Coordinates of C-alpha atoms and ligand atoms in Angstrom, one line a residue:
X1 CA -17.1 -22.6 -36.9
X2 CA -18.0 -23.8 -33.1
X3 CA -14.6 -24.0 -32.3
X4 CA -12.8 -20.6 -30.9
X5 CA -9.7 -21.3 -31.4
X6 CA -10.2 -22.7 -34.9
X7 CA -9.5 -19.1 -35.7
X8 CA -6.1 -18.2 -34.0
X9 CA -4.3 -21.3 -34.7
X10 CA -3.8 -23.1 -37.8
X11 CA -6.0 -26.6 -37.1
X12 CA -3.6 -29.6 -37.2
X13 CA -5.1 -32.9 -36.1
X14 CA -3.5 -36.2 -36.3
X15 CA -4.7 -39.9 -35.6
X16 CA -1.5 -41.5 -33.8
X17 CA -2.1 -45.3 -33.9
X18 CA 0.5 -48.0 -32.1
X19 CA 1.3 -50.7 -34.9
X20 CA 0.3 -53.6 -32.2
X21 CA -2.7 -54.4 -33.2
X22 CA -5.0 -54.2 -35.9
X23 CA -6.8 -50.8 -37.1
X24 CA -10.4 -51.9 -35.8
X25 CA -13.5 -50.1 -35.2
X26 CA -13.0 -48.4 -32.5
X27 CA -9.5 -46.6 -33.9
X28 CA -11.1 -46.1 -36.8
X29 CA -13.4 -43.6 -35.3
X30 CA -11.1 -41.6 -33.5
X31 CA -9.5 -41.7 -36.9
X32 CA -12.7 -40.1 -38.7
X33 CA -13.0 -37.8 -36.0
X34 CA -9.6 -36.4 -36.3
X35 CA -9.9 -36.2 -39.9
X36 CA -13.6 -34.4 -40.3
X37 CA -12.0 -32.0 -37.9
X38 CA -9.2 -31.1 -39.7
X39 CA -11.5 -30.8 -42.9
X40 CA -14.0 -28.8 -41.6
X41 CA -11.4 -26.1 -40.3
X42 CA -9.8 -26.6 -43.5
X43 CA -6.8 -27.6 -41.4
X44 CA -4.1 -30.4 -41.9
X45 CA -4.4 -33.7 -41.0
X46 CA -1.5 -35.6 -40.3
X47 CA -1.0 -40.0 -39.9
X48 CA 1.7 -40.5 -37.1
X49 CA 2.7 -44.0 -36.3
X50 CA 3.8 -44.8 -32.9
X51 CA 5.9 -47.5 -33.2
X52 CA 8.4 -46.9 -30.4
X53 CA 7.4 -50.2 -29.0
X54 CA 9.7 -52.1 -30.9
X55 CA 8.8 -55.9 -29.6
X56 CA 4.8 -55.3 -29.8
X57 CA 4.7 -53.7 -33.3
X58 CA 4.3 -55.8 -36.2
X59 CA 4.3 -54.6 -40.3
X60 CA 0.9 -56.8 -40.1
X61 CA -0.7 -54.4 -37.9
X62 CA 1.2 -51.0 -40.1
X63 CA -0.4 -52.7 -43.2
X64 CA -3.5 -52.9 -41.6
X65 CA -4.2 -49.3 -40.5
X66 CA -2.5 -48.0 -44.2
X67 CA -4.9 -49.7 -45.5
X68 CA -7.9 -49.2 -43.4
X69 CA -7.3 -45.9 -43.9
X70 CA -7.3 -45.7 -47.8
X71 CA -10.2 -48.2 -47.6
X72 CA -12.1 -45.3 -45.2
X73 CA -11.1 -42.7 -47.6
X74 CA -9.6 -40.7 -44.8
X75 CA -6.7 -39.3 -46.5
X76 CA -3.9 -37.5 -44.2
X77 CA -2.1 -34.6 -45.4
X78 CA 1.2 -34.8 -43.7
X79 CA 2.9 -38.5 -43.0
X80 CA 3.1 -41.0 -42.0
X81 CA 6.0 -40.2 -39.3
X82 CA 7.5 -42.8 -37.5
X83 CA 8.7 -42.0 -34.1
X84 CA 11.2 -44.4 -34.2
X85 CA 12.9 -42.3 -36.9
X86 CA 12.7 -39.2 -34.2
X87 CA 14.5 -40.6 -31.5
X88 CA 17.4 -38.5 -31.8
X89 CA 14.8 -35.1 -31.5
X90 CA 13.3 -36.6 -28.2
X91 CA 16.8 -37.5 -26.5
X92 CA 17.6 -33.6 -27.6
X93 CA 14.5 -32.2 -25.8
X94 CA 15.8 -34.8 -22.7
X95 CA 19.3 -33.0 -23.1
X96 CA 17.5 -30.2 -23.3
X97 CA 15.0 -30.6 -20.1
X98 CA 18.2 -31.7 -17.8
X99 CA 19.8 -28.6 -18.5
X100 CA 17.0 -26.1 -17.5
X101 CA 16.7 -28.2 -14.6
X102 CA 12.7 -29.5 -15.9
X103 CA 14.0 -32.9 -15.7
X104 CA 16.4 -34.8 -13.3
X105 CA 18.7 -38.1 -13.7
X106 CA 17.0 -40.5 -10.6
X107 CA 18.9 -43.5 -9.9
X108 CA 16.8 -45.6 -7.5
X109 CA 17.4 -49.4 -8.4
X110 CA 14.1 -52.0 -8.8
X111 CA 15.1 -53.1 -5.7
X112 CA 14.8 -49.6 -4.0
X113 CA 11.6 -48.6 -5.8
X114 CA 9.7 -52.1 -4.7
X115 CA 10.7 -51.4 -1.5
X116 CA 9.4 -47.9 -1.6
X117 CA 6.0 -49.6 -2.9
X118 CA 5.8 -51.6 0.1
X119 CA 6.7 -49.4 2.4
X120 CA 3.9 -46.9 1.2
X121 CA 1.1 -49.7 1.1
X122 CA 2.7 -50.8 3.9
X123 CA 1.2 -47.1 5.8
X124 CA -2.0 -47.2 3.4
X125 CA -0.5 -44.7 1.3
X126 CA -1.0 -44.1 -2.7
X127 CA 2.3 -45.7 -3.6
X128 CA 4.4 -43.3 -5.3
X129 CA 7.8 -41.8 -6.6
X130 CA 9.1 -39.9 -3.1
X131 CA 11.0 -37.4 -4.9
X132 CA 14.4 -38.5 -3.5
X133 CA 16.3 -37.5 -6.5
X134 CA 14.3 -34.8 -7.2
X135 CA 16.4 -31.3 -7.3
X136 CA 14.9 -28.6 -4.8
X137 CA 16.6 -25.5 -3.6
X138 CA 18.2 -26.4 -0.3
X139 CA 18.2 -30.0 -0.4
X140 CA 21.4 -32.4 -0.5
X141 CA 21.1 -34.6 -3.2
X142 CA 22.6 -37.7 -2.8
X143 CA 26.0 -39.0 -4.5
X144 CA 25.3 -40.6 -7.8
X145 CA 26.3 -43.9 -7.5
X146 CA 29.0 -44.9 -10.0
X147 CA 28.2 -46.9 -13.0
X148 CA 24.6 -47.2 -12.6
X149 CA 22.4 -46.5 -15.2
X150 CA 19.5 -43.5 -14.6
X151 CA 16.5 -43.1 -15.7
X152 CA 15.4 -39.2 -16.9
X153 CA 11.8 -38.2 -14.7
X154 CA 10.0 -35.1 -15.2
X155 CA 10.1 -32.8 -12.4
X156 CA 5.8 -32.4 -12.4
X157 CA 5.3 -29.2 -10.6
X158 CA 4.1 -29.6 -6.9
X159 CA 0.6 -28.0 -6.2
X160 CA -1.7 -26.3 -7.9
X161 CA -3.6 -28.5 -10.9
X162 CA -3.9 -29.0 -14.6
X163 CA -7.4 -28.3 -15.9
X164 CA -8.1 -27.9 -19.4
X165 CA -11.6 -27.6 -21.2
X166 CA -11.9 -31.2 -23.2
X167 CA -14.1 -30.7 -26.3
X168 CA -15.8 -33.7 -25.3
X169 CA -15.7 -33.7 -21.6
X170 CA -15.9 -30.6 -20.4
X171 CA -13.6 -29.4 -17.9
X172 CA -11.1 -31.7 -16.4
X173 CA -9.2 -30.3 -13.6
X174 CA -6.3 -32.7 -12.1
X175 CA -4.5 -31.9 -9.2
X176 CA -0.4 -32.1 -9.3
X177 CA -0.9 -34.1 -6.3
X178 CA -2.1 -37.1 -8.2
X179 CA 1.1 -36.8 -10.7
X180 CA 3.7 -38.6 -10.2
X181 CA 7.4 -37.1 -11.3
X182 CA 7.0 -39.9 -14.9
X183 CA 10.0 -41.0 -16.5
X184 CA 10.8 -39.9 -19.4
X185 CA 13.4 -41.8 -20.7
X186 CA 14.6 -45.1 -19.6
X187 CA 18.1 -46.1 -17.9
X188 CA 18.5 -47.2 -21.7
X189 CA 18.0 -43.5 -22.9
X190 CA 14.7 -44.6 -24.5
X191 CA 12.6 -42.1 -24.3
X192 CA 9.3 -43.3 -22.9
X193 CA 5.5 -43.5 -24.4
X194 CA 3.7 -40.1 -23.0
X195 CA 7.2 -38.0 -23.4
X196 CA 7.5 -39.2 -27.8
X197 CA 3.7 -38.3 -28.0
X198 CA 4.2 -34.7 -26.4
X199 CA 7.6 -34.1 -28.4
X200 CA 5.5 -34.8 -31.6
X201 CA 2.4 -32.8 -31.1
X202 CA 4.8 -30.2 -30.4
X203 CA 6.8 -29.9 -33.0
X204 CA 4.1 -30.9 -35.3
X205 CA 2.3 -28.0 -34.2
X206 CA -0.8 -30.3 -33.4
X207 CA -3.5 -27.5 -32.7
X208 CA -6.1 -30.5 -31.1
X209 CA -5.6 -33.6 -29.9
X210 CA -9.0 -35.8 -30.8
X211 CA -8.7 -39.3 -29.2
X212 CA -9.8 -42.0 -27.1
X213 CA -10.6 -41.5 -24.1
X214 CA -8.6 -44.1 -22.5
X215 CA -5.9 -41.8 -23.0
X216 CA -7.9 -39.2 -20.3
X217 CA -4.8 -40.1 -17.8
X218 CA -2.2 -39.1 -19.9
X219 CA -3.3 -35.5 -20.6
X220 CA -2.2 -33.6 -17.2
X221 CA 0.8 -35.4 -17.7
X222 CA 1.6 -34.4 -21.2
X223 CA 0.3 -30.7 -20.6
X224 CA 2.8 -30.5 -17.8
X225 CA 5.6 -31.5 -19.9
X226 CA 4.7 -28.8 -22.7
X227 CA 4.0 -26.0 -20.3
X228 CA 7.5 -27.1 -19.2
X229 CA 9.0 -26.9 -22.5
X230 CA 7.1 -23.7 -23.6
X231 CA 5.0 -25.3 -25.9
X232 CA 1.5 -23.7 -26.9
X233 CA -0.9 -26.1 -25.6
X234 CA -3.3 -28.0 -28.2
X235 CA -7.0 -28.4 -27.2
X236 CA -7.9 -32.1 -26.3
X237 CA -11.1 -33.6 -27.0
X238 CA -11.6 -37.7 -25.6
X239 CA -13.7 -39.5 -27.2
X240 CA -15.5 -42.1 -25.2
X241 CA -15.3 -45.9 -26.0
X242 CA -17.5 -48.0 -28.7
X243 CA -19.0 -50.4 -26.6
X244 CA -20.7 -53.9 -27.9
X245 CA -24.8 -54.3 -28.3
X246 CA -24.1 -55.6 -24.4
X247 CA -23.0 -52.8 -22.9
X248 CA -19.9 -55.2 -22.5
X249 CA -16.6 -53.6 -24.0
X250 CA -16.0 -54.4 -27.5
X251 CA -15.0 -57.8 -28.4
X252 CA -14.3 -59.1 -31.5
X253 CA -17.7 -61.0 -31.3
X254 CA -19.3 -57.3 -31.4
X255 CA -16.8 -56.2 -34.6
X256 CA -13.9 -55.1 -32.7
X257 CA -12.2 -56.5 -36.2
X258 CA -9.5 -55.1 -38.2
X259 CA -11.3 -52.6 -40.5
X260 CA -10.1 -54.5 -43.7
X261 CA -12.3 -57.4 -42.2
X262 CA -15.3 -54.8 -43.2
X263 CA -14.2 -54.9 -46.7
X264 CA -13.7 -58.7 -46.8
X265 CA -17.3 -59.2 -45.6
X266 CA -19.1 -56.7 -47.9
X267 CA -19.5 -53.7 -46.7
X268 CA -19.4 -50.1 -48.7
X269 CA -16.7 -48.2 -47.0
X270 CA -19.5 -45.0 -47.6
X271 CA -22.1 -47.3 -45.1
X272 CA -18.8 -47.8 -42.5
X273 CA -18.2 -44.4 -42.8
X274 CA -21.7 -43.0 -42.4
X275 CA -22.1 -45.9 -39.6
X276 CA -19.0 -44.5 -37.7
X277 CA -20.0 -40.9 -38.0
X278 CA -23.1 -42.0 -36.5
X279 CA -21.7 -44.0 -33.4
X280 CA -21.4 -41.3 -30.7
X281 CA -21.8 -38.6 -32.6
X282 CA -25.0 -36.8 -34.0
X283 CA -26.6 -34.1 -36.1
X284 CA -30.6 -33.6 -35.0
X285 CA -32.2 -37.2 -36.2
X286 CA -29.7 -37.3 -39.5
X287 CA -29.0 -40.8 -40.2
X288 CA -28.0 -41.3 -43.6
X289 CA -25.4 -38.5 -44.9
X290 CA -22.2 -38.3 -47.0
X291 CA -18.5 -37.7 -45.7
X292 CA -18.9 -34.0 -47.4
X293 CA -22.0 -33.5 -45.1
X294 CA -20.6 -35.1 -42.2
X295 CA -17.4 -33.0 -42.7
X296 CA -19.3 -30.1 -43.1
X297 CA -21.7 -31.2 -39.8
X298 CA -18.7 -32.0 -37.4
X299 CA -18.1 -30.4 -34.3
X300 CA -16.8 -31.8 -30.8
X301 CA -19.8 -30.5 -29.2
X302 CA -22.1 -33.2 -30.6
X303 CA -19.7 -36.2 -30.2
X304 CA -21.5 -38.0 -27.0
X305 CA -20.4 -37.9 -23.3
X306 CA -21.2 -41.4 -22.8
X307 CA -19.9 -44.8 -24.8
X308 CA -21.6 -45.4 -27.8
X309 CA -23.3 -48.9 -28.3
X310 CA -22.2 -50.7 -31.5
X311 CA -25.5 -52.3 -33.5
X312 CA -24.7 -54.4 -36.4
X313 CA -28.3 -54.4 -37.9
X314 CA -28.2 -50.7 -38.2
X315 CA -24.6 -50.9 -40.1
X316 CA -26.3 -53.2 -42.5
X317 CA -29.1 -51.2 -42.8
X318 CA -27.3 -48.4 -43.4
X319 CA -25.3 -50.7 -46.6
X320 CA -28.4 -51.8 -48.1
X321 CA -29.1 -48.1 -48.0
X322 CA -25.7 -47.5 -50.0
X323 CA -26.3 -50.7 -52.2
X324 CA -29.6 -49.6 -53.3
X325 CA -28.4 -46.0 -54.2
X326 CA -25.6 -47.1 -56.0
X327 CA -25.3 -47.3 -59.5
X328 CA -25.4 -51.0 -60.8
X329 CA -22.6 -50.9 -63.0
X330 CA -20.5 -49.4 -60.2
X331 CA -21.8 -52.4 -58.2
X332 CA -21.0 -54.7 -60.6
X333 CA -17.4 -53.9 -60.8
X334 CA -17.2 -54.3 -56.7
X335 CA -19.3 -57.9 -57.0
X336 CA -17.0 -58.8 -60.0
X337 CA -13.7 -59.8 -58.0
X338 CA -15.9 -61.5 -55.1
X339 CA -17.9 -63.5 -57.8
X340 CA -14.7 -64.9 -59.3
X341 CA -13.5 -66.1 -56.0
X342 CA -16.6 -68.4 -55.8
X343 CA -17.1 -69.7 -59.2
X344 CA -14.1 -71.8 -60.2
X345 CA -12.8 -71.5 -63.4
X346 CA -14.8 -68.4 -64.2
X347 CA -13.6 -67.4 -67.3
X348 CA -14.3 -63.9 -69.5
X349 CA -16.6 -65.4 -72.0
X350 CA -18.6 -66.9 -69.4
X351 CA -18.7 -63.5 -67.8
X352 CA -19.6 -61.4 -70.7
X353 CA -22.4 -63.7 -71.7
X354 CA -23.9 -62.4 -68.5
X355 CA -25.4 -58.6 -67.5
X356 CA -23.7 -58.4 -63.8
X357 CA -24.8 -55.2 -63.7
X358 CA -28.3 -56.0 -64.3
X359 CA -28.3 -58.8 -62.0
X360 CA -27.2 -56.6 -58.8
X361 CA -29.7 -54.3 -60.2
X362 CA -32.1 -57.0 -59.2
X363 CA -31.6 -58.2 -56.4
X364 CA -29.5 -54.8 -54.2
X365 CA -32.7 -54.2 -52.8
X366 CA -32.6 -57.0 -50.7
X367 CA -29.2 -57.1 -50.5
X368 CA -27.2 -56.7 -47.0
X369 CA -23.4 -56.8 -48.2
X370 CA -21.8 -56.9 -51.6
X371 CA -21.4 -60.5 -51.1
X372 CA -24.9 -61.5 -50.2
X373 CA -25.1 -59.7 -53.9
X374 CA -22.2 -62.4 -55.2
X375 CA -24.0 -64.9 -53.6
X376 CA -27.0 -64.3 -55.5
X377 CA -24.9 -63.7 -58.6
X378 CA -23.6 -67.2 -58.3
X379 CA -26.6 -68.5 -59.8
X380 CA -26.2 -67.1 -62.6
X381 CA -22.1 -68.4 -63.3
X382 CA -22.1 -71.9 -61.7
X383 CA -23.2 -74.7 -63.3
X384 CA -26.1 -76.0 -61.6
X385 CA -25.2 -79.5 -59.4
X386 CA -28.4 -81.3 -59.2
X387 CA -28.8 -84.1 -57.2
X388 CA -31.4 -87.1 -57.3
X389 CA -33.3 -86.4 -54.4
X390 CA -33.5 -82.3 -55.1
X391 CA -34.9 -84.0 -58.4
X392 CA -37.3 -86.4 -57.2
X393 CA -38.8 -83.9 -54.9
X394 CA -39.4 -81.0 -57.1
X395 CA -39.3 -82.4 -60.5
X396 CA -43.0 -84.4 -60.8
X397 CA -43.7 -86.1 -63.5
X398 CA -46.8 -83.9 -64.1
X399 CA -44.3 -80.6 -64.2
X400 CA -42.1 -82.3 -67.4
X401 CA -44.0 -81.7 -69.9
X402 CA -45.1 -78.0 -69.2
X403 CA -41.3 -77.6 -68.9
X404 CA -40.6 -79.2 -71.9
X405 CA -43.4 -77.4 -73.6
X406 CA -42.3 -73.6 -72.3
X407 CA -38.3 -74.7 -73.7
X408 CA -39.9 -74.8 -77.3
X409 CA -41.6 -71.2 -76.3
X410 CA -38.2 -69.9 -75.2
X411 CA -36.6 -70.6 -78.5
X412 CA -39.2 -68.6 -80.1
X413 CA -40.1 -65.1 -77.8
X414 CA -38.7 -62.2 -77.4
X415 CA -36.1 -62.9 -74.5
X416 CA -37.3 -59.7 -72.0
X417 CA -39.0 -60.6 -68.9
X418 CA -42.5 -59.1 -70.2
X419 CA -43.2 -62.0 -72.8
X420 CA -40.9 -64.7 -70.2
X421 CA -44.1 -63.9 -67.8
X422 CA -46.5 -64.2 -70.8
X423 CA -45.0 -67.6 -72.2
X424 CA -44.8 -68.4 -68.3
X425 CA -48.8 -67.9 -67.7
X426 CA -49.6 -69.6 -71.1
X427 CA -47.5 -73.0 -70.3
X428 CA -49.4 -73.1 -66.8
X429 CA -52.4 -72.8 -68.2
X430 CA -52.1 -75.1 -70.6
X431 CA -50.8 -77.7 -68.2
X432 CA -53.3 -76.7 -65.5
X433 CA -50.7 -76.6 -63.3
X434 CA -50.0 -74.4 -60.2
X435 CA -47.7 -71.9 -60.5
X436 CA -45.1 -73.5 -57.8
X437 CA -45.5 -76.6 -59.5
X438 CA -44.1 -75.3 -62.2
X439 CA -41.7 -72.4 -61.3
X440 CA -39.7 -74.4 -58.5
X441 CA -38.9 -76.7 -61.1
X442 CA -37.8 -74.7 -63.6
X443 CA -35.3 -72.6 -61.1
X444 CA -34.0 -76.1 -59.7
X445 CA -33.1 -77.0 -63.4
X446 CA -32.1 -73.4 -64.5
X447 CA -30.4 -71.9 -61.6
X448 CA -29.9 -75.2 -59.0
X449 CA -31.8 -73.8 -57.0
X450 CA -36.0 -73.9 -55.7
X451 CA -36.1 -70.1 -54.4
X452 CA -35.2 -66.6 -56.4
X453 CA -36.8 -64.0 -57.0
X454 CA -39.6 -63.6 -59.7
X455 CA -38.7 -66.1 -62.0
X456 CA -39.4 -63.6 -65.5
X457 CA -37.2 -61.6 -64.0
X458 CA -34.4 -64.0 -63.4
X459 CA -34.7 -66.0 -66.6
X460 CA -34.4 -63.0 -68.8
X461 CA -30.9 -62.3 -67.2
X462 CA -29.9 -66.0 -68.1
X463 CA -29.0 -66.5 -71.9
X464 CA -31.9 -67.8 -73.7
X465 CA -29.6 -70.6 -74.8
X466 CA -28.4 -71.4 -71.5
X467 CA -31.9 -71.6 -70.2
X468 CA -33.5 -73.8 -73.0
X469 CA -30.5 -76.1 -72.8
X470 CA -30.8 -76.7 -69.1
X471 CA -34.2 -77.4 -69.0
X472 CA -33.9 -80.1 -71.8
X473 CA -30.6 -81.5 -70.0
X474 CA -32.6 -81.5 -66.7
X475 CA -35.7 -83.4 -67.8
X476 CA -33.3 -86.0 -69.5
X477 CA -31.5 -86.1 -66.7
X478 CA -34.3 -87.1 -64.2
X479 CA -35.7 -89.6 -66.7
Ligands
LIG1 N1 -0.7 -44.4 -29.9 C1 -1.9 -44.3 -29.1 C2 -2.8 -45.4 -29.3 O1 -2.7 -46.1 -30.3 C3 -2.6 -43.0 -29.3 C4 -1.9 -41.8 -28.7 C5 -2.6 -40.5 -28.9 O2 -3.6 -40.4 -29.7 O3 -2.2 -39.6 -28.2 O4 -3.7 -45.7 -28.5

């Protein structure tokens, strides 16, 4: 256990997406992260939604990350909370904070804080709250004007700093001076962003705070507020951005694309997983490992200082890894569903007459995604659509008769690939031909296509009717 405090507190993580967008790569990291954390301290991990912003979150975008997450296999052991179903606790701890005096009603208008702004500018200061409303001992507040609304600030301690050890970053000290007294709930009573997120790591006991590190601004804030309130502090660790191959930040161009969109394009949620462990975070030279490994690996220590670079060759590398090992029958029922979407009207017998599982046993090794495997499976399910010109260019006259020749020799062999080969050899030699001349050919007619791979090998996964009757139809056909 690297982690010290690991031992005095229950752990309790928690990934706390905004519904606003889609679950993409990026969140889906600081998702892992969060989640081998909590596993390796054999802690809790808990799925918050932070929907408070009602006009930018969509179900589309709550679908998406319920889903990513299942996909990722990063299940969460407490959730998913809604904040919008806690806003009566957060105006309570508002109630609360006014009362002991940590919080204060201000009721500057628009007008009066824009003219603050320029004022401040104005004197090539930092623009800033001034504190007007802000309660000190001695000072004359003035009269609250009458029936206008106020919003609830945070009365951010003056002097001194907030520092806290990030399990990234390293120390972080911030002084008070840079804080600004936030609001923390609207002239609305809404509370606002940074106050739901500290009212819910509270009282969900959150023990660390893993997250992106475009969040770094928030933390003095939100530690201020729970030293106000009492609250035992969690560690934070930020975790620093995915950027694309560019160095640019990621894009959708690089795969900043919903994490479903993974899925949709073939890849094993194992290789995503693996993938993301990887990106910005290491163990010595270990590339290739499971989630149990990872899980048992993962520490804050390792995860990188700087942004990690996302490299889309090395994700597929990493899925031909995870096709290959796979079992082919397991692969077959993942290629099944995307074969049916391309061949119309694929029907059951059509399926059974075929070995899907053998054929993704054939060609995985070579295979990027499961659907560079359905692709290839095709072949075997669609009727072949020849053309003239496909025929006139690879069907010579010379080439006929050998074909016809090795369709009598089909009906007769053994159907494995060992005596395909042998009948194969024998029908070019008898025809003196070439072995292109003859095997482009026979895959045009067979599979409607000039390249696969060894053509034994592909012929024995094709019924031997299917194979003799499609060599006579094409022959005929180019007549
Ligand atoms: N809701 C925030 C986001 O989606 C995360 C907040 C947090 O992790 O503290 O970026």
């Amino acid at each position: 256990m690297s982690d010290p405090d690991s031992s005095v507190r229950r752990v309790r993580t928690r990934f706390a997406p905004s519904p606003t967008g889609l679950l993409h790569i990026g969140g889906a990291r600081t998702a892992l992260y969060a989640w081998a954390f909590a596993r390796h301290h054999d802690g809790d991990f808990i799925l918050r939604i932070e929907d408070t912003d009602l006009e930018r979150s969509t179900p589309q975008a709550l679908r998406a990350i319920l889903d990513g997450m299942a996909w990722l296999g990063l299940a969460h052991d407490e959730g998913p909370y809604y904040q919008t179903q806690h806003m009566d606790r957060y105006r309570e701890v508002i109630a609360q904070m006014l009362q002991a005096g940590t919080a204060y009603r201000c009721y500057c208008t628009k007008e009066e804080l824009d003219a603050m702004r320029t004022d401040q500018e104005a004197r090539g200061l930092k623009p800033r709250y001034d504190g007007r409303w802000r309660p000190e001992q001695g000072k004359a507040l003035p009269t609250p004007p009458e029936g206008l609304p106020a919003v609830v600030r945070f009365r951010n301690p003056q002097g001194g700093s907030v520092a806290w050890n990030d399990m990234v970053k390293g120390l972080i000290e911030v002084s008070n001076e840079e804080l600004d007294d936030l609001i923390i709930a609207r002239s609305d009573g809404t509370p606002t962003y940074n106050f739901c997120v500290v009212v819910d790591d509270w009282d969900m006991r959150i023990s660390h705070v893993i997250r992106g590190d475009d969040h770094v601004n928030n933390t003095p804030r939100q530690i201020n507020i729970l030293k106000a309130l009492g609250a035992q502090l969690p560690e934070y660790g930020h975790v620093p951005m995915i950027h694309g191959p560019d160095g640019q930040k990621l894009s959708k161009r690089h795969g900043a694309v919903s994490v479903m969109q993974y899925d949709e394009d073939g890849y094993l949620s194992d290789a995503v997983v693996n993938y993301l462990a990887r990106l910005g975070w290491s163990h010595g030279d270990d590339e290739v490992f499971s989630r149990e490994q990872f899980v048992q690996w993962f520490d804050c220590a390792h995860i990188s200082r700087s942004p990690a670079r996302f490299d889309f060759a090395k994700l597929a590398w990493l899925n031909n890894h995870y096709l290959k090992a796979m079992d082919d029958a397991r692969l077959a029922a993942l290629v099944a569903p995307r074969l049916a979407a391309r061949v119309a009207g694929l029907g059951a017998p059509a399926a059974a007459a075929m070995d899907l599982a053998a054929i993704c046993g054939l060609a995985k090794d070579r295979a990027g995604t499961l659907n560079e495997l359905a692709d290839f499976a095709t072949m075997f399910y669609a009727e072949p659509h020849l053309h003239a010109e496909q025929l006139a260019e690879h069907l010579k006259p010379e080439a006929r008769p050998a074909l016809r020749g090795f369709a009598d020799i089909c009906g007769t062999i053994d159907w494995t690939s060992e005596a395909i080969s042998a009948a194969i050899k024998q029908t070019i030699t008898e025809h003196k031909l070439k072995m292109p001349q003859f095997a482009i050919p026979a895959r045009l007619l067979v599979f409607g296509r000039t390249q696969t791979p060894s053509l034994d090998a592909v012929l024995a996964l094709m019924p031997r009717e299917v194979v003799i009757h499609r060599l006579a139809q094409g022959i005929a056909h180019a007549m």
